[in-house]
CSV table of C-alpha atoms in Angstrom, one decimal:
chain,number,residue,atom,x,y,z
A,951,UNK,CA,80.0,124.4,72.6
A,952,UNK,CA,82.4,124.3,70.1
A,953,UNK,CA,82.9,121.4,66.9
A,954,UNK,CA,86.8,122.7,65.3
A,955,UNK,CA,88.0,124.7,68.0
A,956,UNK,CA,86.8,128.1,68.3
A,957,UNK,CA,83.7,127.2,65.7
A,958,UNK,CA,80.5,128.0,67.6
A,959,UNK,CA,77.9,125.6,66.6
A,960,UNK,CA,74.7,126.8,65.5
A,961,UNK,CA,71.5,125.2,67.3
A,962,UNK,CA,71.0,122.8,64.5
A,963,UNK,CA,74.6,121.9,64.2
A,964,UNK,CA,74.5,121.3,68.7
A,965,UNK,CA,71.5,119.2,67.8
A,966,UNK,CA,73.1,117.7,65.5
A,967,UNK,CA,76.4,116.7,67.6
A,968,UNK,CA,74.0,115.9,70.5
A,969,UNK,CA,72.5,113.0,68.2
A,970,UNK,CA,76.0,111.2,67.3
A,971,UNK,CA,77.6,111.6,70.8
A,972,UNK,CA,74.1,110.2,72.2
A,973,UNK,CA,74.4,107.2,69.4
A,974,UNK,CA,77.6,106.7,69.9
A,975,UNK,CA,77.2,106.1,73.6
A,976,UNK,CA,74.5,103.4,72.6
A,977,UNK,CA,77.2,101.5,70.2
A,978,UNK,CA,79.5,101.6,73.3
A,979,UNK,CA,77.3,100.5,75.1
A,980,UNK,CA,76.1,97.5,72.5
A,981,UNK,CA,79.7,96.5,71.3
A,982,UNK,CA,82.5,98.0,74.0
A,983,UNK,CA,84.6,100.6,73.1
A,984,UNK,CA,87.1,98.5,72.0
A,985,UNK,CA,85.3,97.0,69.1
A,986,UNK,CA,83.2,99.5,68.1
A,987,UNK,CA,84.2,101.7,65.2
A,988,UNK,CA,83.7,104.8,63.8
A,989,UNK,CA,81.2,103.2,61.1
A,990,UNK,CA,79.0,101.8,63.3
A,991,UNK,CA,78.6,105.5,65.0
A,992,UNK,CA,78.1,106.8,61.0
A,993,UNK,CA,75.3,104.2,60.2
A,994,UNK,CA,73.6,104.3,63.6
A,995,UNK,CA,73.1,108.2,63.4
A,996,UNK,CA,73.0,108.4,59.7
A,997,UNK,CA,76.1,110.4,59.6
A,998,UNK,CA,78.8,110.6,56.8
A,999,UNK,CA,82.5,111.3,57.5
A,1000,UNK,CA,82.8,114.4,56.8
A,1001,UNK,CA,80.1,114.9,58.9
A,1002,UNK,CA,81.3,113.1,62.1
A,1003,UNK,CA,84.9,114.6,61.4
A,1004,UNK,CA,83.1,118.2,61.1
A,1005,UNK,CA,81.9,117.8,64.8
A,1006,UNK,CA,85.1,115.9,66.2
A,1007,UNK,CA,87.8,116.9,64.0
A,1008,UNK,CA,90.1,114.9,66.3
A,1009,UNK,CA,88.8,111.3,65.4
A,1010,UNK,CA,87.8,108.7,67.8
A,1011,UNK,CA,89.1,110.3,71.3
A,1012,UNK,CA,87.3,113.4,71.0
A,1013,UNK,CA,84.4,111.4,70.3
A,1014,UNK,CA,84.6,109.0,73.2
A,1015,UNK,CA,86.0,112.2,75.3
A,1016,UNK,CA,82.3,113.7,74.2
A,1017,UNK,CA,80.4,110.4,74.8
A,1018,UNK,CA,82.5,110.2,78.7
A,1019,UNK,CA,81.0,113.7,79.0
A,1020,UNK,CA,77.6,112.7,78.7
A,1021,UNK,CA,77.9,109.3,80.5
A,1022,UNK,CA,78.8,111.4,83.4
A,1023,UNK,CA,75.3,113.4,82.5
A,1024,UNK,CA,73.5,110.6,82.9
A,1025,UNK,CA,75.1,109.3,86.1
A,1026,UNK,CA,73.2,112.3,87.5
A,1027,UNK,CA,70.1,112.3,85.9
A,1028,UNK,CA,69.6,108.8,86.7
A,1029,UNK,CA,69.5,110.1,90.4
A,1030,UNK,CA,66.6,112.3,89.8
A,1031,UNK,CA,64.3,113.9,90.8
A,1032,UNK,CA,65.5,112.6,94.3
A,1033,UNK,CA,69.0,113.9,94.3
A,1034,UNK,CA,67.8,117.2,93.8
A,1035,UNK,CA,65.6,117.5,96.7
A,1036,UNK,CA,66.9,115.4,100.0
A,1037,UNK,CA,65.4,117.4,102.7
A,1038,UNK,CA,63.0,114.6,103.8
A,1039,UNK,CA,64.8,110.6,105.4
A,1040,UNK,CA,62.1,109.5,103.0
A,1041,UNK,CA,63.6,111.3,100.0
A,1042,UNK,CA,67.3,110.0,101.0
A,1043,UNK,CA,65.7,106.5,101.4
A,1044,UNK,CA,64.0,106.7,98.2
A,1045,UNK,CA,67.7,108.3,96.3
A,1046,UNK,CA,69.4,105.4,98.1
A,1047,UNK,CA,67.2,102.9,96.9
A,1048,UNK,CA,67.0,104.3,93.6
A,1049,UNK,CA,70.8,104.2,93.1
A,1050,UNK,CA,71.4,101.1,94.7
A,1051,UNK,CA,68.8,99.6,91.7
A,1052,UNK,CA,70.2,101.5,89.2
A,1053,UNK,CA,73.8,100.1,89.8
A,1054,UNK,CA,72.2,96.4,90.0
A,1055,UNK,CA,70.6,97.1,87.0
A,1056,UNK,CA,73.5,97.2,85.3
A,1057,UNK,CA,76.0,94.8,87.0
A,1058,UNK,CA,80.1,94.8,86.3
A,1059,UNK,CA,79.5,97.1,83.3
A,1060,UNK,CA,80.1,101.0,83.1
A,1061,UNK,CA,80.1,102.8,80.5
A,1062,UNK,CA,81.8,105.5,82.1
A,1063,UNK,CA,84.6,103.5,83.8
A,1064,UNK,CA,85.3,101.6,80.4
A,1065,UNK,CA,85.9,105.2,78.7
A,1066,UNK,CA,87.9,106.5,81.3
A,1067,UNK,CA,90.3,103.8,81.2
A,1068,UNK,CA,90.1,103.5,77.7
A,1069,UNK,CA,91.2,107.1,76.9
A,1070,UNK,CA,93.4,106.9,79.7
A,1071,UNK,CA,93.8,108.2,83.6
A,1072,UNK,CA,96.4,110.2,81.8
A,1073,UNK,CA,94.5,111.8,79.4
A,1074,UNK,CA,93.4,115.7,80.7
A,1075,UNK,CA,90.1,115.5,79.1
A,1076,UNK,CA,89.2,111.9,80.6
A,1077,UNK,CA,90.4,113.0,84.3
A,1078,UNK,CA,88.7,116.3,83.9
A,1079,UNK,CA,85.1,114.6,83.1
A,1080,UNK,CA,85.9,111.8,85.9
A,1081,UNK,CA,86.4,114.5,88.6
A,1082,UNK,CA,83.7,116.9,87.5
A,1083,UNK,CA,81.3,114.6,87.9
A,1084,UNK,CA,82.6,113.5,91.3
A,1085,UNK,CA,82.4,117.6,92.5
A,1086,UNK,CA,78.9,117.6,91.1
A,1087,UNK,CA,77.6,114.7,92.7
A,1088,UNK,CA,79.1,115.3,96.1
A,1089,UNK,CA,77.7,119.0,96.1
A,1090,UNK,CA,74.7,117.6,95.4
A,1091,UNK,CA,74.8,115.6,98.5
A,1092,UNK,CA,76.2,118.1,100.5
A,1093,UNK,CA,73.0,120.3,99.4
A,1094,UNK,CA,70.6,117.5,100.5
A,1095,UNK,CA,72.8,117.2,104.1
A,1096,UNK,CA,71.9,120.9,104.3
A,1097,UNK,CA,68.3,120.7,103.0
A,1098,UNK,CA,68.1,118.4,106.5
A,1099,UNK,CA,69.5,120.9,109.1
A,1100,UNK,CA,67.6,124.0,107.7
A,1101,UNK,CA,64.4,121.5,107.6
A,1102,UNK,CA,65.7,121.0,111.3
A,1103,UNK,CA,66.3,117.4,110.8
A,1104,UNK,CA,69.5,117.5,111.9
A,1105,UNK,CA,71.8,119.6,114.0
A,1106,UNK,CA,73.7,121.9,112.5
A,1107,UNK,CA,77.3,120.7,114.1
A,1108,UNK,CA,77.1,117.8,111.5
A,1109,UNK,CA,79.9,118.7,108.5
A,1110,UNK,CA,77.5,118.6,105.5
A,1111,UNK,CA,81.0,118.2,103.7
A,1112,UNK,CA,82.5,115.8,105.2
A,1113,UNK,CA,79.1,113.6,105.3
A,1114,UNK,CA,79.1,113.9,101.5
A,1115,UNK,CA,82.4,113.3,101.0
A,1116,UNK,CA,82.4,109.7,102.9
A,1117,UNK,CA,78.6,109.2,101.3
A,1118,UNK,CA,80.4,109.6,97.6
A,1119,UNK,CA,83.5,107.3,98.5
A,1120,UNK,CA,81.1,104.9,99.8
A,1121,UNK,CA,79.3,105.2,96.2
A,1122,UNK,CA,82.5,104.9,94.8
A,1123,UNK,CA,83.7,101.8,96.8
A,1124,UNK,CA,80.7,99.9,96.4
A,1125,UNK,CA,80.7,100.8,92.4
A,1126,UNK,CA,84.2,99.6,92.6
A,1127,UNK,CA,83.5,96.3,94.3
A,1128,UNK,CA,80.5,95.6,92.1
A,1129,UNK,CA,83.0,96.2,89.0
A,1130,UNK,CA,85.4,93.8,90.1
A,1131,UNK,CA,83.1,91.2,91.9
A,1132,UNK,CA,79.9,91.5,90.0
A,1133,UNK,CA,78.4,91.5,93.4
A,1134,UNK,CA,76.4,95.3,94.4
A,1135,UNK,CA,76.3,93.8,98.5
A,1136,UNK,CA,79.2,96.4,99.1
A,1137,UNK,CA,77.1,99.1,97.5
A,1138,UNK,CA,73.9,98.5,99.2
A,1139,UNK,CA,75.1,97.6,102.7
A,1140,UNK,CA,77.7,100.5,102.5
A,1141,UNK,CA,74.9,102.9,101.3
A,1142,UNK,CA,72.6,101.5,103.8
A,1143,UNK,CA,74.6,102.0,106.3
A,1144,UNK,CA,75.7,105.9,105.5
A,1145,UNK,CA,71.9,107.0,105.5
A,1146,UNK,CA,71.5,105.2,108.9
A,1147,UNK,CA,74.5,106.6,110.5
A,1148,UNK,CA,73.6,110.0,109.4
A,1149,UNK,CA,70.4,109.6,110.6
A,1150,UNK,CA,71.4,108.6,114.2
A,1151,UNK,CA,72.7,112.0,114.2
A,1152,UNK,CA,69.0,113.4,113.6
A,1153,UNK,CA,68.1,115.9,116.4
A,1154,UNK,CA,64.0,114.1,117.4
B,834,UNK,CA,103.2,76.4,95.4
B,835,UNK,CA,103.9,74.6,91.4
B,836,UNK,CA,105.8,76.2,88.2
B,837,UNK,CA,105.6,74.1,85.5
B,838,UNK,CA,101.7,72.5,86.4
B,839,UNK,CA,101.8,70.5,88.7
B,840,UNK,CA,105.4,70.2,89.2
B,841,UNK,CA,106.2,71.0,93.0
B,842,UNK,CA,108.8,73.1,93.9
B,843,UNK,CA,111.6,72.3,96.2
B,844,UNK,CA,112.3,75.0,99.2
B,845,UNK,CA,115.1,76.6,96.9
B,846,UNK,CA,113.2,76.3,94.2
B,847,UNK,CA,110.7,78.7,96.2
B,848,UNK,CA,113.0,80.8,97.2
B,849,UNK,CA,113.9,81.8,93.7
B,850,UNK,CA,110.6,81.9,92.3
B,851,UNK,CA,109.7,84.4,95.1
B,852,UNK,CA,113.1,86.3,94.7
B,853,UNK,CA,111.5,86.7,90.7
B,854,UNK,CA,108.8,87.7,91.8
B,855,UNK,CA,110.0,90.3,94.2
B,856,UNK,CA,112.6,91.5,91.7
B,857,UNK,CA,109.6,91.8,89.3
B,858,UNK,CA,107.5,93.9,91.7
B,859,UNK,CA,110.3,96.4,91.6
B,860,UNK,CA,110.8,97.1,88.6
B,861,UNK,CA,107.4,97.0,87.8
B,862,UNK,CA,106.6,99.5,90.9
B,863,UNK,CA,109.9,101.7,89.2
B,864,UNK,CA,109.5,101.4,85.5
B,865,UNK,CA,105.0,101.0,84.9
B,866,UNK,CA,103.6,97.4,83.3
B,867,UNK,CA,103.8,98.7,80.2
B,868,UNK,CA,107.2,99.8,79.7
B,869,UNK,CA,108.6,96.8,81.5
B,870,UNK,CA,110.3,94.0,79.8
B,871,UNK,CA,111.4,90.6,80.6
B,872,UNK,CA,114.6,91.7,79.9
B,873,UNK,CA,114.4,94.4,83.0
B,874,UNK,CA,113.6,91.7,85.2
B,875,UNK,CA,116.3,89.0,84.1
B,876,UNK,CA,118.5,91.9,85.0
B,877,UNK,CA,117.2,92.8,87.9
B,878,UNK,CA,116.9,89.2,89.9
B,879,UNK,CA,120.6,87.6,88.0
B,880,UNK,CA,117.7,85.0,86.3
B,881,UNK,CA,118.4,83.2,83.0
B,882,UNK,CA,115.7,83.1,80.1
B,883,UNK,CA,115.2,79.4,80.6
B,884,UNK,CA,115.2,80.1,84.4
B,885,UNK,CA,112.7,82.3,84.4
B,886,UNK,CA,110.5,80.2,82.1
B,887,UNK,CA,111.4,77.6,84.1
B,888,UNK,CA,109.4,79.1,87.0
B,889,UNK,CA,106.6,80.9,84.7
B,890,UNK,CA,106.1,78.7,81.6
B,891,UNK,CA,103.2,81.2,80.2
B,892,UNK,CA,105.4,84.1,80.4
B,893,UNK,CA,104.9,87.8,81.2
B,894,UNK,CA,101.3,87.1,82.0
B,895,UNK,CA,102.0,84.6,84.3
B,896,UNK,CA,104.8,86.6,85.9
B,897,UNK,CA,102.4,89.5,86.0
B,898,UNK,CA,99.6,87.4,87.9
B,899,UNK,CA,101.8,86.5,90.6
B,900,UNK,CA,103.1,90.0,90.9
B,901,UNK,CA,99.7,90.8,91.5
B,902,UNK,CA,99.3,88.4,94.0
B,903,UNK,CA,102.2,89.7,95.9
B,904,UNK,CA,100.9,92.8,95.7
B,905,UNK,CA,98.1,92.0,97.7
B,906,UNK,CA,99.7,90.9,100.0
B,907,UNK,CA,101.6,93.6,100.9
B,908,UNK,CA,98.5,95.8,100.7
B,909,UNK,CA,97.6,93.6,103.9
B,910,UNK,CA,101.0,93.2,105.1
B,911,UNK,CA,101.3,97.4,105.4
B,912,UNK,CA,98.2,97.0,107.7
B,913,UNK,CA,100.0,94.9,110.3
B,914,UNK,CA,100.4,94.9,113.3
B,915,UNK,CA,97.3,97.1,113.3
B,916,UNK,CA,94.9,95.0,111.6
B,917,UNK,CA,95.3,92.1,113.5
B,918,UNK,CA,94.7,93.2,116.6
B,919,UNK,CA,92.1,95.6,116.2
B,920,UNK,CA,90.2,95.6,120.1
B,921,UNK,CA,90.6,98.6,121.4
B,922,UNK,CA,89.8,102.1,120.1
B,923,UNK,CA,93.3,103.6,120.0
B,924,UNK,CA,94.1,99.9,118.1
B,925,UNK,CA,91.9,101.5,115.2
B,926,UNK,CA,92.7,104.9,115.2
B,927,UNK,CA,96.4,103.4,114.9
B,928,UNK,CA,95.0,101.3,111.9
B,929,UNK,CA,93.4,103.9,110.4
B,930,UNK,CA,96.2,106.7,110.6
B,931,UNK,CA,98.4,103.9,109.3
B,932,UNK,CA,96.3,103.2,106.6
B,933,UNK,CA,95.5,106.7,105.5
B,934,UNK,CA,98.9,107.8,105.5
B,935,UNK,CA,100.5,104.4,103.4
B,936,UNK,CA,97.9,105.9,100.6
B,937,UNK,CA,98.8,109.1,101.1
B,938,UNK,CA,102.4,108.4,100.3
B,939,UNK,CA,101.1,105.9,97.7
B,940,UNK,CA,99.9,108.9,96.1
B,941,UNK,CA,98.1,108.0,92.2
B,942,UNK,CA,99.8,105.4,92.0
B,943,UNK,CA,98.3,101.8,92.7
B,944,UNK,CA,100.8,98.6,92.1
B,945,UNK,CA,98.0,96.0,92.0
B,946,UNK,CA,95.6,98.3,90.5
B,947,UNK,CA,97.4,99.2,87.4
B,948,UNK,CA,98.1,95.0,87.0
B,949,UNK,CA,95.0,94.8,87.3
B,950,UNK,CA,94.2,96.5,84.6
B,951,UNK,CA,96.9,95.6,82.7
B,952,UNK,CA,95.9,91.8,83.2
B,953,UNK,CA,92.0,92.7,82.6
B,954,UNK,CA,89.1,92.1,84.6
B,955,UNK,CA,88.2,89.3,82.5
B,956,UNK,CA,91.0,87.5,83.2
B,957,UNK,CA,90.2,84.8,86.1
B,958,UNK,CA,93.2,85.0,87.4
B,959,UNK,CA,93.7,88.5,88.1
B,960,UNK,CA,89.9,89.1,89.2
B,961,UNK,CA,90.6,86.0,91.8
B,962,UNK,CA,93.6,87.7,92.9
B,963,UNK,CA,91.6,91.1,93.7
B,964,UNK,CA,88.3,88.9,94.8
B,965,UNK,CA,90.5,87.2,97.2
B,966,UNK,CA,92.1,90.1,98.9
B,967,UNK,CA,88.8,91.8,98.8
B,968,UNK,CA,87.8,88.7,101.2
B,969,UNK,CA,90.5,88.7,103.5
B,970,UNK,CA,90.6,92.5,104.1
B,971,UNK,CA,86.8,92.5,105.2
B,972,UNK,CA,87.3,89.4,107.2
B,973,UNK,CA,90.0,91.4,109.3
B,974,UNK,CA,87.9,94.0,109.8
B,975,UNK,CA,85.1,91.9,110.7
B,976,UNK,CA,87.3,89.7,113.6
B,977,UNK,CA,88.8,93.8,114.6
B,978,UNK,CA,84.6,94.4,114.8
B,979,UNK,CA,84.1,91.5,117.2
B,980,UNK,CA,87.3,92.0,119.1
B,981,UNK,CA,85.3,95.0,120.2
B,982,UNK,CA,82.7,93.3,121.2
B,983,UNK,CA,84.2,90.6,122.9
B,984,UNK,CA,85.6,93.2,124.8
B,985,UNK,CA,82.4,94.5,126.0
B,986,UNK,CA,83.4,98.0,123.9
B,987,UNK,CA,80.5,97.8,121.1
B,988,UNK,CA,77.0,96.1,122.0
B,989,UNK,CA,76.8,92.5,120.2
B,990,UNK,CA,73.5,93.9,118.0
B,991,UNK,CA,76.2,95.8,115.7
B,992,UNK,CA,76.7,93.8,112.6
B,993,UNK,CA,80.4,92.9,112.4
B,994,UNK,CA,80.2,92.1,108.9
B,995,UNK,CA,77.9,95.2,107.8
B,996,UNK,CA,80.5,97.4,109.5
B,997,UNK,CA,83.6,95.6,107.8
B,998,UNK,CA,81.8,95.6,104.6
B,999,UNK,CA,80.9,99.3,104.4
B,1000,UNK,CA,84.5,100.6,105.6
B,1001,UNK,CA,85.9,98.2,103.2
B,1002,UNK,CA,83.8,100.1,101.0
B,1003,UNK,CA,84.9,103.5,102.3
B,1004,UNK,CA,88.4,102.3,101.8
B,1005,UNK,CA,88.6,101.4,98.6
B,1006,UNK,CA,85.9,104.2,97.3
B,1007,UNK,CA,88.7,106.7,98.6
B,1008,UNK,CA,91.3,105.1,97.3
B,1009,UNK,CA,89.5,105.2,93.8
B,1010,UNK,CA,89.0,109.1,93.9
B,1011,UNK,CA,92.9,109.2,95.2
B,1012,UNK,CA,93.8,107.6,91.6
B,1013,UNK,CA,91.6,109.8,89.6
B,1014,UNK,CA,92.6,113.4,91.7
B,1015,UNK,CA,95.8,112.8,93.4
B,1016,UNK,CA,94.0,113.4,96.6
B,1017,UNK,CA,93.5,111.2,99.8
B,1018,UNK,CA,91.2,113.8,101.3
B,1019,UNK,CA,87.5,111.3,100.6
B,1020,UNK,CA,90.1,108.4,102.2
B,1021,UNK,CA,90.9,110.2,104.7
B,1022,UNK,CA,87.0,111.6,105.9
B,1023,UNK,CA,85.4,108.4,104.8
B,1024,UNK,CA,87.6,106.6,107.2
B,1025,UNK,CA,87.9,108.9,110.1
B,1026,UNK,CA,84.1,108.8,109.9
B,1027,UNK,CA,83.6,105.1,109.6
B,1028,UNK,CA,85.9,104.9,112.6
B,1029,UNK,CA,83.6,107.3,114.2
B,1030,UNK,CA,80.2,106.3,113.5
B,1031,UNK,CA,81.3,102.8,114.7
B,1032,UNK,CA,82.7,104.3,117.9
B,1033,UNK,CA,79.2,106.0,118.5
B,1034,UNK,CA,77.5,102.4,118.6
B,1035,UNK,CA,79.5,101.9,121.6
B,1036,UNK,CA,78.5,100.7,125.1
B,1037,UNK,CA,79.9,102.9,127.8
């Protein structure tokens, strides 16, 4: 991890970076990223200029590119531990419901949407985190598809890829829905409906 | 249909308000919302200043709004004759080819998306405009979901509006990662599949 390109940060100084991106993301959070300002991020962490501009010498988008970053993070971790270990229908139940709660839990707003359209769809940095986090979270699916056919759940003709891949546009579509209806029915039914369907592919 | 509130519009008054707004579509399909200008589309459709605020007295935003709504309907007009008469199973692999490949040529690209943006999601009007198509596109699919069962091809236990729900879903999840990768490839497996799994529910 780098601060002014090329700079290797010590282990204080990545603490230290750590602690604004992770106050900033609670300021965007609080206020939008439209109000908020680079002086609320210096009085919530107890930061001076010359600090934040040490650690994002690029200003405000490198920030918010940081803060997307680990918004992304958290969209995983909130899917743990279940995510990482979906070789049981109860463990996919439990991840489904899991996610399903977490996205009514926190209605029409995310933080990582807001960011990404904020710093732009045309903005490298902001597609790059977008569809890293998509790879992740589909291989991570794929894995738990897999975790079921070597358990011998489920027959190993089923495309662990391509059930991941509709399982993460479901995700997606139901986000998306939710965002613009403030309504999660699409994400629940659709999610619902993806565990069932590849569970009627279950070898008994 | 009114300009001015409340003020009716006569049939050639229609007919130029829709010409506007087709004229607007264009160049706002050719040149992005926001480079476009007023000016562009008072070229475009031979329309006067006072003309055009004859027929949109709030201006670009209201132009805008019913671009949007044109939009959507094109986004179901591109479906037909497909999605209207959805009761046998070649009559949805014919939708969904159809469907898969408008995106596909689409490419990133997203008319009623980017408005969408452009006009906010906290602007009624625009979030009606998406809420709205939202509802007609499931209901399709929901009276394509019956159509098979009226036929005797799906068993009546299936829930019609689960099924349109979750493809809608499927669609619009792939069409999200399309616009942040450039690649159809989740619309394309999430609907093949959705097509699939429904097929498997059927009677023989």
């Amino acid at each position: 991890m780098s601060g002014v390109a090329g700079t290797v940060l010590t282990a204080k100084g990545r603490a230290t970076r750590a602690r604004i991106v992770e106050g900033a993301a609670e300021v965007l959070r609080e206020t939008g990223v439209d109000l908020a300002t680079l002086d609320d991020v210096m009085a919530r962490t107890h930061t001076s200029k010359s600090q934040l501009f040490h650690y994002f010498p690029a200003g405000k988008d490198e920030l918010l590119l940081a803060v997307a970053g680990y918004e992304a993070d958290r969209v995983m971790e909130h899917q743990e531990p279940y995510l990482g270990c979906l070789d049981t229908w109860e463990a996919w139940e439990r991840w489904r419901d899991a996610t399903v709660q977490r996205y009514e839990e926190q209605g029409d707003r995310c933080p990582l949407g807001t960011l990404s359209l904020y710093l732009g769809r045309s903005t490298p940095g902001a597609r790059a985190v977008v569809v890293t986090l998509l790879r992740q979270w589909q291989a991570a699916l794929a894995v738990g598809v897999r975790a079921l056919q070597e358990a011998g759940r489920l027959p190993a003709s089923v495309d662990a890829d391509e059930r991941a891949a509709a399982l993460l546009a479901a995700i997606q579509g139901g986000v998306g829905i939710l965002l613009a209806t403030g309504d999660a029915y699409h994400l629940r039914v659709a999610l619902f409906q993806g565990v069932a369907d590849l569970r009627r592919l279950a070898t008994d």
